Amino acid sequence: MAFENLSERIQKALRNLTGKGKISEEDINNASREIRLALLEADVNFKVVKDFIKKIKEEALGKEVQESLNPGQQVIKIVNDELTKMMGESAVGLNKSKHIPTIIMMVGLQGTGKTTTVGKLANRLMQKEKARPLLIAGDIYRPAAIDQLEQIGTELKVPVYSEKEQSNVAQIVQNGLKQAEANKNDYVIIDTAGRLEIDEPLMEELEQVKKVAEPDNILLVVDAMTGQAATDVAKGFDSRLDITGIILTKLDGDTRGGAALSIRAVTGKPIIFTGQGEKLTDLEQFHPDRMASRILGMGDMLTLIEKAQQDYDAKKAEQVAEKMKENTFDFNDFVDQLDQVEKMGPLDQVMKMIPGMANNPQLKNLNIDKKQILHVKAIVSSMTPAEREDPELLNPSRRRRIATGSGRPVVEVNRMIKQFKQARDMMSKITKGNFKGMGNLPGMDSPMAKMAMRRMGKKFKKNKKKRMKIKRYHS
Ligand SMILES: Nc1nc2c(ncn2[C@@H]2O[C@H](COP(=O)(O)OP(=O)(O)OP(=O)(O)O)[C@@H](O)[C@H]2O)c(=O)[nH]1
Ligand SMILES: [Mg+2]
């Protein structure tokens, strides 16, 4: 797994802080030292590490105390924010031309994954935008290079422009662009040759291609496994070609992570995509914030939402929504909903996916929640079928009988029924599309989160209590 060592070491440095009520300058110095060593060992550029540690210290020592976070959590937040900034803050997309075609030129050293990435990018554009790309074979030095691109073209059913007899790459590219114009392709992706090191003839050839193609995007493909050296390569290409972005490949491998962490800071150019495998589908948009939380082991709120979404039985959701509309939602449905929550996995595991919760000692309290679910189920199963279907039947004497039957105190039965009614009100709001008050969780106001919530709205309200608990941590 990529980043494994780095991740472990940073987490360890931070874990020493989380248990403390008060953090001294010495604590921060110790943690900084650990983090510094971890980053250097992961092959992060020396100067980048130096700046990073300086910022962490400044922030951590100068910070006003925020009531909602304990000192350890504050330091984690600072490290997370700075790590994200180091990788670029927010996701960056491709430049798009006002007129078709948008031209993308792929450059990089030998074997970094240029040709494969041309295919991955074409595939992604076709999937996401129904694009009609043309690929141009600009690597003429190995006969196999053209065959490789043509094979990818055949697999994706995408046209490939190549000239086997021509030795002037700029000319090939120019001819290819004419074909793209004639065929009204909306994207052109140019594959180019790699060399073992940056050399003058390679650079000149790429400059010529740049001149004739006037690409909207010059993407430097960098093998994440090269570590520290990758940043020098990136600087070399950038100074000659003024690249627009970076694609980091082979992040599925056992990389120490140095390139991913320092290349943005060193070049000032954004990482746009990452390659996560050899298949043509293994290309992902780069999100600095998600990468940071992955490295810090803080989990990923979006992962949680996606998981919840997957596990949720869509058909059942529809039935429940129907019942809500008809106002016939009852205790049987209530228990079904509880089962759905439980199906997401053990609650403490689910909670660990929430940023900042992974090492939270209060996670232990969740066991109570789990027990509570059992109690609720016991109470519901002591109801008669008629009572389950019509909560209005539950007068005081019936409630006493249920309390005895379930072995739970009457106050708990009353509380549960009250909560049920509150939940029902909330659900009715949600089915009417009212999402106010659901933005309590970090990341919850992102468009993606909202979309996920809309699809699984009913379930989330069931977690209201749990959310309140989390809110206390993050607000
Ligand atoms: N695991 C993994 N392998 C990759 C990834 N991207 C490319 N590869 C592999 O890396 C090797 C080289 O890929 P190519 O696309 O041929 O690289 P290139 O930069 O075009 O190489 P040259 O044309 O020789 O300069 C191939 O075996 C690819 O399958 C990735 O994201 N993950
Ligand atoms: Mg190639």
Coordinates of C-alpha atoms and ligand atoms in Angstrom, one line a residue:
M1 CA 0.0 0.0 0.0
A2 CA 1.2 3.4 -0.9
F3 CA 2.1 5.8 2.0
E4 CA 1.9 3.0 4.5
N5 CA 5.0 3.9 6.5
L6 CA 4.5 7.6 6.3
S7 CA 0.9 7.2 7.4
E8 CA 1.8 5.0 10.3
R9 CA 4.6 7.3 11.6
I10 CA 2.6 10.5 11.3
Q11 CA -0.3 8.9 13.1
K12 CA 1.9 7.7 15.8
A13 CA 3.4 11.2 16.3
L14 CA -0.1 12.7 16.5
R15 CA -1.5 9.9 18.7
N16 CA 0.9 10.9 21.5
L17 CA -0.8 14.3 21.5
T18 CA -4.5 13.3 21.4
G19 CA -4.6 11.9 24.9
K20 CA -3.3 15.1 26.5
G21 CA -5.5 17.8 28.0
K22 CA -2.8 20.4 27.6
I23 CA 0.0 20.5 25.1
S24 CA 3.4 22.1 25.8
E25 CA 5.8 23.6 23.4
E26 CA 8.0 20.6 24.0
D27 CA 5.1 18.3 22.9
I28 CA 4.8 20.2 19.7
N29 CA 8.5 20.1 19.1
N30 CA 8.6 16.4 19.7
A31 CA 5.7 15.7 17.3
S32 CA 7.2 18.0 14.7
R33 CA 10.4 16.2 14.9
E34 CA 8.7 12.9 14.3
I35 CA 6.7 14.2 11.4
R36 CA 9.8 15.8 9.9
L37 CA 11.6 12.5 10.0
A38 CA 8.6 10.6 8.6
L39 CA 8.4 13.0 5.6
L40 CA 12.1 12.9 4.9
E41 CA 12.1 9.1 5.0
A42 CA 9.1 9.1 2.6
D43 CA 11.4 11.0 0.2
V44 CA 9.6 14.3 0.4
N45 CA 11.7 17.2 -0.9
F46 CA 14.0 18.6 1.9
K47 CA 12.9 22.2 1.5
V48 CA 9.2 21.3 1.3
V49 CA 9.6 19.5 4.6
K50 CA 11.3 22.4 6.2
D51 CA 8.6 24.9 5.2
F52 CA 5.9 22.4 6.3
I53 CA 7.3 21.9 9.8
K54 CA 7.8 25.6 10.2
K55 CA 4.2 26.3 9.4
I56 CA 3.0 23.6 11.7
K57 CA 4.9 24.9 14.6
E58 CA 3.8 28.5 14.0
E59 CA 0.2 27.5 13.7
A60 CA 0.3 25.1 16.6
L61 CA 2.0 27.5 19.0
G62 CA 0.2 30.6 18.0
K63 CA -3.3 29.2 17.9
E64 CA -6.1 30.6 20.0
V65 CA -7.6 27.7 21.9
Q66 CA -10.8 26.5 20.2
E67 CA -13.2 25.3 22.7
S68 CA -14.7 22.5 20.7
L69 CA -11.4 20.8 20.0
N70 CA -8.9 19.5 22.5
P71 CA -5.3 20.5 21.9
G72 CA -4.3 17.3 20.3
Q73 CA -7.2 17.5 17.9
Q74 CA -6.2 21.0 17.0
V75 CA -2.7 19.9 16.1
I76 CA -4.2 17.2 13.9
K77 CA -6.4 19.7 12.2
I78 CA -3.4 22.0 11.6
V79 CA -1.4 19.1 10.1
N80 CA -4.3 18.0 8.0
D81 CA -4.9 21.5 6.6
E82 CA -1.2 22.1 5.9
L83 CA -0.8 18.7 4.3
T84 CA -3.8 19.5 2.0
K85 CA -2.3 22.9 1.1
M86 CA 1.0 21.3 0.3
M87 CA -0.7 19.1 -2.3
G88 CA -2.8 22.0 -3.7
E89 CA -5.9 22.7 -1.7
S90 CA -8.6 21.7 -4.2
A91 CA -9.0 19.5 -7.2
V92 CA -8.0 20.9 -10.5
G93 CA -9.5 19.8 -13.9
L94 CA -8.3 20.0 -17.4
N95 CA -8.1 23.2 -19.4
K96 CA -10.8 23.3 -22.1
S97 CA -10.5 25.0 -25.4
K98 CA -13.3 27.4 -26.5
H99 CA -13.3 25.7 -29.9
I100 CA -12.9 22.0 -30.4
P101 CA -10.6 20.2 -30.2
T102 CA -9.2 20.6 -26.8
I103 CA -5.6 19.5 -27.2
I104 CA -3.7 17.5 -24.6
M105 CA 0.0 16.7 -24.9
M106 CA 1.5 14.0 -22.7
V107 CA 5.2 14.3 -21.8
G108 CA 7.5 12.5 -19.4
L109 CA 10.4 10.2 -18.9
Q110 CA 10.6 6.7 -20.3
G111 CA 8.3 4.1 -18.8
T112 CA 6.4 6.5 -16.6
G113 CA 3.0 5.5 -18.1
K114 CA 2.5 8.1 -20.8
T115 CA 1.0 5.8 -23.4
T116 CA -1.2 4.0 -20.9
T117 CA -2.4 7.3 -19.5
V118 CA -3.3 8.5 -23.0
G119 CA -5.7 5.6 -23.1
K120 CA -7.0 6.1 -19.6
L121 CA -7.7 9.7 -20.3
A122 CA -9.5 9.0 -23.5
N123 CA -11.6 6.4 -21.7
R124 CA -12.4 8.8 -18.9
L125 CA -13.4 11.6 -21.3
M126 CA -15.7 9.2 -23.2
Q127 CA -17.3 8.0 -20.0
K128 CA -17.8 11.4 -18.4
E129 CA -18.4 13.6 -21.3
K130 CA -19.3 11.3 -24.2
A131 CA -16.2 12.7 -25.8
R132 CA -14.9 11.7 -29.3
P133 CA -11.2 11.8 -28.9
L134 CA -8.4 11.3 -31.5
L135 CA -5.1 9.9 -30.3
I136 CA -1.9 10.9 -32.1
A137 CA 1.1 8.6 -32.0
G138 CA 4.0 11.0 -31.4
D139 CA 6.5 8.4 -30.3
I140 CA 8.2 7.2 -33.5
Y141 CA 11.4 5.8 -32.0
R142 CA 10.2 2.4 -31.1
P143 CA 8.0 0.7 -33.6
A144 CA 6.3 -1.0 -30.7
A145 CA 5.2 2.4 -29.3
I146 CA 2.8 3.0 -32.3
D147 CA 1.4 -0.6 -32.0
Q148 CA 0.8 -0.1 -28.3
L149 CA -1.2 3.0 -28.9
E150 CA -3.1 1.4 -31.7
Q151 CA -4.0 -1.5 -29.5
I152 CA -5.4 0.9 -26.9
G153 CA -7.3 2.6 -29.7
T154 CA -8.8 -0.7 -30.8
E155 CA -9.8 -1.6 -27.3
L156 CA -11.5 1.7 -26.7
K157 CA -12.8 2.0 -30.3
V158 CA -11.0 5.3 -30.6
P159 CA -9.2 6.5 -33.8
V160 CA -5.4 6.7 -33.7
Y161 CA -3.5 8.9 -36.1
S162 CA 0.0 7.5 -36.9
E163 CA 2.6 7.7 -39.7
K164 CA 5.0 4.9 -39.8
E165 CA 7.4 6.4 -42.4
Q166 CA 7.6 9.9 -41.2
S167 CA 10.5 11.0 -38.9
N168 CA 9.4 14.5 -38.1
V169 CA 7.2 14.3 -35.1
A170 CA 5.9 17.9 -35.3
Q171 CA 4.8 17.2 -38.9
I172 CA 2.9 14.0 -37.7
V173 CA 1.2 16.0 -35.1
Q174 CA 0.2 18.7 -37.5
N175 CA -1.3 16.2 -39.9
G176 CA -3.1 14.5 -37.1
L177 CA -4.7 17.8 -36.0
K178 CA -5.9 18.3 -39.6
Q179 CA -7.6 14.9 -39.4
A180 CA -9.2 15.8 -36.0
E181 CA -10.5 19.0 -37.5
A182 CA -12.0 17.1 -40.5
N183 CA -13.6 14.5 -38.3
K184 CA -14.7 17.1 -35.7
N185 CA -13.0 15.3 -32.8
D186 CA -13.6 17.2 -29.6
Y187 CA -10.3 16.1 -27.9
V188 CA -6.9 15.3 -29.3
I189 CA -4.4 13.5 -27.0
I190 CA -0.8 13.4 -28.2
D191 CA 1.5 10.6 -27.0
T192 CA 5.2 11.5 -27.1
A193 CA 8.4 9.6 -26.7
G194 CA 10.2 9.3 -23.4
R195 CA 13.9 9.2 -22.6
L196 CA 15.8 7.9 -19.6
E197 CA 16.8 11.4 -18.6
I198 CA 15.9 14.8 -19.8
D199 CA 18.1 15.3 -22.8
E200 CA 18.4 18.2 -25.3
P201 CA 17.1 16.4 -28.5
L202 CA 14.0 15.2 -26.6
M203 CA 13.3 18.7 -25.2
E204 CA 13.7 20.3 -28.6
E205 CA 11.3 17.8 -30.2
L206 CA 8.7 18.5 -27.5
E207 CA 9.1 22.2 -28.0
Q208 CA 8.4 21.8 -31.7
V209 CA 5.3 19.7 -31.0
K210 CA 4.1 22.3 -28.5
K211 CA 4.7 25.0 -31.2
V212 CA 2.6 23.4 -33.9
A213 CA -0.1 21.9 -31.5
E214 CA -0.6 24.9 -29.1
P215 CA -1.9 22.4 -26.6
D216 CA -4.4 23.5 -23.9
N217 CA -2.9 21.0 -21.6
I218 CA 0.7 19.8 -21.3
L219 CA 0.6 17.0 -18.8
L220 CA 3.7 15.7 -17.2
V221 CA 3.4 12.0 -16.4
V222 CA 5.4 11.2 -13.3
D223 CA 6.0 7.8 -11.8
A224 CA 5.2 8.1 -8.1
M225 CA 7.7 5.4 -7.3
T226 CA 10.7 7.7 -8.3
G227 CA 10.4 9.7 -5.1
Q228 CA 12.7 12.6 -4.7
A229 CA 14.1 12.5 -8.2
A230 CA 10.7 13.0 -9.6
T231 CA 10.6 16.6 -8.5
D232 CA 13.9 17.4 -10.3
V233 CA 12.5 15.9 -13.5
A234 CA 9.3 17.9 -13.1
K235 CA 11.3 21.1 -12.7
G236 CA 13.3 20.3 -15.8
F237 CA 10.2 19.6 -18.0
D238 CA 8.4 22.6 -16.6
S239 CA 11.2 25.1 -17.2
R240 CA 11.3 24.1 -20.9
L241 CA 7.7 23.4 -21.7
D242 CA 5.7 25.3 -19.0
I243 CA 3.6 22.3 -18.2
T244 CA 0.0 22.8 -17.1
G245 CA -0.4 19.9 -14.8
I246 CA 0.9 16.6 -13.5
I247 CA -0.4 13.0 -13.6
L248 CA 1.1 10.8 -10.9
T249 CA 1.1 7.2 -12.0
K250 CA 1.6 3.9 -10.1
L251 CA 0.1 5.2 -6.9
D252 CA -1.3 1.7 -6.5
G253 CA 2.2 0.5 -5.8
D254 CA 4.4 0.6 -2.8
T255 CA 5.4 4.2 -3.1
R256 CA 6.7 6.1 -0.2
G257 CA 4.7 9.1 -1.3
G258 CA 7.4 11.7 -1.6
A259 CA 6.5 12.7 -5.1
A260 CA 2.9 13.1 -4.4
L261 CA 3.6 15.3 -1.4
S262 CA 6.3 17.6 -2.8
I263 CA 5.7 17.9 -6.6
R264 CA 3.1 20.5 -6.3
A265 CA 5.0 22.6 -3.8
V266 CA 8.2 22.4 -6.0
T267 CA 6.7 23.1 -9.4
G268 CA 3.6 25.1 -8.4
K269 CA 1.7 23.0 -11.0
P270 CA -1.3 21.0 -9.9
I271 CA -1.6 17.3 -9.8
I272 CA -4.7 16.6 -11.9
F273 CA -5.0 12.8 -12.0
T274 CA -3.5 9.8 -10.4
G275 CA -2.9 6.4 -12.0
Q276 CA -4.0 3.6 -9.7
G277 CA -3.3 0.5 -11.8
E278 CA -2.6 -0.9 -15.3
K279 CA -6.2 -1.0 -16.6
L280 CA -7.6 1.7 -18.7
T281 CA -10.2 2.5 -16.0
D282 CA -7.5 3.1 -13.3
L283 CA -7.4 6.9 -13.5
E284 CA -8.7 9.1 -10.7
Q285 CA -9.1 12.8 -10.2
F286 CA -6.7 14.0 -7.6
H287 CA -8.2 15.5 -4.4
P288 CA -5.6 17.0 -2.1
D289 CA -7.9 16.9 0.9
R290 CA -8.8 13.3 0.5
M291 CA -5.2 12.4 0.0
A292 CA -4.2 14.2 3.2
S293 CA -6.9 12.5 5.2
R294 CA -5.8 9.2 3.7
I295 CA -2.2 9.8 4.8
L296 CA -3.3 10.9 8.3
G297 CA -5.6 7.9 8.6
M298 CA -8.5 10.2 9.4
G299 CA -10.7 8.5 7.1
D300 CA -12.9 10.0 4.5
M301 CA -16.4 11.3 5.1
L302 CA -17.2 10.6 1.5
T303 CA -16.2 7.0 1.9
L304 CA -18.7 6.8 4.7
I305 CA -21.5 8.3 2.7
E306 CA -20.7 6.1 -0.2
K307 CA -20.7 3.0 1.9
A308 CA -24.0 4.0 3.5
Q309 CA -25.4 4.6 0.1
Q310 CA -24.3 1.2 -1.2
D311 CA -25.6 -0.7 1.7
Y312 CA -28.9 0.9 1.8
D313 CA -31.6 -1.2 0.3
A314 CA -33.0 1.1 -2.3
K315 CA -36.2 -0.8 -2.8
K316 CA -37.0 -0.7 0.9
A317 CA -36.3 3.0 0.8
E318 CA -38.9 3.4 -1.8
Q319 CA -41.4 1.5 0.2
V320 CA -40.7 3.6 3.3
A321 CA -41.0 6.8 1.3
E322 CA -44.3 5.6 0.0
K323 CA -45.4 4.9 3.6
M324 CA -44.3 8.3 4.7
K325 CA -46.4 9.9 2.0
E326 CA -49.4 7.9 3.1
N327 CA -48.4 8.6 6.8
T328 CA -48.4 4.8 7.6
F329 CA -44.8 4.6 8.7
D330 CA -44.9 2.3 11.8
F331 CA -42.8 0.5 14.3
N332 CA -42.1 -2.4 11.9
D333 CA -40.5 0.1 9.5
F334 CA -38.7 1.6 12.4
V335 CA -37.0 -1.7 13.2
D336 CA -36.2 -2.2 9.5
Q337 CA -34.5 1.2 9.5
L338 CA -32.5 0.2 12.5
D339 CA -31.4 -2.9 10.7
Q340 CA -30.3 -0.8 7.8
V341 CA -28.1 1.3 10.0
E342 CA -26.6 -1.8 11.6
K343 CA -25.9 -3.3 8.2
M344 CA -23.4 -0.5 7.5
G345 CA -21.1 -2.4 9.8
P346 CA -20.2 -2.2 13.4
L347 CA -20.9 1.3 14.5
D348 CA -17.5 2.0 15.8
Q349 CA -16.0 1.0 12.5
V350 CA -18.4 3.3 10.7
M351 CA -17.6 6.1 13.0
K352 CA -13.9 5.7 12.4
M353 CA -14.4 6.8 8.8
I354 CA -15.4 10.2 10.1
P355 CA -12.4 12.6 10.0
G356 CA -10.9 13.1 13.5
M357 CA -12.8 10.2 15.0
A358 CA -10.3 7.4 14.3
N359 CA -8.5 7.6 17.6
N360 CA -11.2 9.2 19.6
P361 CA -11.5 7.7 23.1
Q362 CA -15.2 8.5 23.2
L363 CA -15.8 6.0 20.5
K364 CA -16.3 3.6 23.3
N365 CA -19.6 5.2 24.1
L366 CA -20.9 3.8 20.9
N367 CA -21.3 0.5 22.5
I368 CA -24.1 2.0 24.4
D369 CA -25.7 3.0 21.1
K370 CA -25.5 -0.5 20.0
K371 CA -27.1 -1.7 23.2
Q372 CA -29.8 0.9 22.8
I373 CA -30.6 -0.6 19.4
L374 CA -31.1 -3.9 21.0
H375 CA -33.3 -2.4 23.7
V376 CA -35.4 -0.6 21.1
K377 CA -35.9 -3.9 19.3
A378 CA -36.9 -5.6 22.5
I379 CA -39.5 -3.0 23.2
V380 CA -40.9 -3.2 19.7
S381 CA -41.1 -7.0 19.8
S382 CA -43.2 -6.7 23.0
M383 CA -45.8 -4.8 21.2
T384 CA -48.8 -6.5 19.6
P385 CA -49.0 -6.4 15.8
A386 CA -51.8 -3.9 16.1
E387 CA -49.7 -1.6 18.3
R388 CA -46.8 -1.8 15.9
E389 CA -48.9 -0.7 13.1
D390 CA -50.6 2.0 15.0
P391 CA -48.5 3.8 17.6
E392 CA -51.5 5.9 18.7
L393 CA -52.9 2.8 20.5
L394 CA -50.1 3.0 23.0
N395 CA -51.8 4.4 26.1
P396 CA -50.2 4.3 29.6
S397 CA -51.4 0.9 30.5
R398 CA -50.2 -0.7 27.2
R399 CA -46.9 1.0 27.8
R400 CA -46.6 -0.5 31.2
R401 CA -47.3 -4.0 29.8
I402 CA -44.7 -3.4 27.1
A403 CA -42.1 -2.3 29.7
T404 CA -42.7 -5.5 31.7
G405 CA -42.6 -7.7 28.5
S406 CA -39.3 -6.2 27.3
G407 CA -37.7 -5.9 30.6
R408 CA -37.1 -2.2 30.1
P409 CA -38.2 0.6 32.4
V410 CA -41.4 2.5 31.5
V411 CA -39.5 5.8 31.1
E412 CA -37.4 4.2 28.5
V413 CA -40.5 2.9 26.6
N414 CA -41.9 6.4 26.8
R415 CA -38.7 7.9 25.6
M416 CA -38.4 5.5 22.7
I417 CA -42.0 6.2 21.6
K418 CA -41.3 9.9 21.7
Q419 CA -38.1 9.5 19.7
F420 CA -40.0 7.4 17.2
K421 CA -42.6 10.2 16.7
Q422 CA -39.8 12.7 16.4
A423 CA -38.1 10.6 13.9
R424 CA -41.3 10.2 11.9
D425 CA -41.7 14.0 11.8
M426 CA -38.2 14.4 10.7
M427 CA -38.7 11.8 8.0
S428 CA -41.7 13.4 6.7
K429 CA -39.7 16.6 6.3
I430 CA -37.0 14.8 4.5
T431 CA -39.4 13.2 2.1
K432 CA -40.7 16.6 1.4
G433 CA -37.1 17.6 0.5
N434 CA -36.3 19.6 3.6
F435 CA -32.7 19.1 4.5
K436 CA -32.3 21.9 7.0
G437 CA -30.2 20.9 10.0
M438 CA -28.4 18.1 8.2
G439 CA -25.2 20.0 7.6
N440 CA -23.8 19.1 10.9
L441 CA -21.1 16.8 9.8
P442 CA -17.8 17.9 8.3
G443 CA -18.1 17.6 4.5
M444 CA -21.8 17.4 4.7
D445 CA -22.3 20.6 2.7
S446 CA -20.4 19.5 -0.3
P447 CA -22.5 18.9 -3.4
M448 CA -21.6 15.3 -3.5
A449 CA -22.6 14.7 0.1
K450 CA -25.8 16.4 -0.5
M451 CA -26.5 14.3 -3.5
A452 CA -25.8 11.2 -1.5
M453 CA -28.0 12.4 1.3
R454 CA -30.8 13.1 -1.0
R455 CA -30.7 9.5 -2.1
M456 CA -30.5 8.0 1.3
G457 CA -32.2 10.8 3.3
K458 CA -34.4 8.6 5.4
K459 CA -31.6 6.7 6.9
F460 CA -29.6 9.6 8.0
K461 CA -32.2 11.1 10.2
K462 CA -32.2 7.9 12.1
N463 CA -28.7 8.7 13.1
K464 CA -29.7 12.0 14.5
K465 CA -28.5 11.3 18.0
K466 CA -25.2 10.1 16.7
R467 CA -24.8 13.2 14.7
M468 CA -25.4 15.3 17.6
K469 CA -22.6 13.6 19.4
I470 CA -20.2 14.1 16.4
K471 CA -21.3 17.8 16.2
R472 CA -20.0 18.4 19.6
Y473 CA -16.6 17.4 18.4
H474 CA -16.5 19.4 15.2
S475 CA -18.5 22.5 15.6
Ligands
LIG1 N1 0.7 -0.4 -11.5 C1 0.6 0.6 -12.4 N2 1.2 0.4 -13.6 C2 1.1 1.4 -14.5 C3 0.4 2.6 -14.3 N3 0.5 3.4 -15.4 C4 1.3 2.7 -16.3 N4 1.7 1.5 -15.8 C5 2.5 0.5 -16.4 O1 3.8 1.0 -16.6 C6 4.4 0.5 -17.8 C7 4.8 1.6 -18.7 O2 3.7 2.2 -19.2 P1 3.7 3.0 -20.6 O3 2.3 3.6 -20.7 O4 4.1 2.1 -21.7 O5 4.8 4.1 -20.3 P2 5.4 5.2 -21.3 O6 5.6 6.4 -20.5 O7 4.5 5.3 -22.5 O8 6.7 4.5 -21.7 P3 7.7 4.9 -23.0 O9 6.8 5.0 -24.1 O10 8.6 3.7 -23.1 O11 8.4 6.1 -22.6 C8 3.3 -0.5 -18.4 O12 3.6 -1.8 -17.9 C9 2.1 0.0 -17.7 O13 1.1 -1.0 -17.6 C10 -0.3 2.7 -13.0 O14 -0.9 3.7 -12.7 N5 -0.1 1.7 -12.1
MG2 MG 4.9 5.2 -24.5

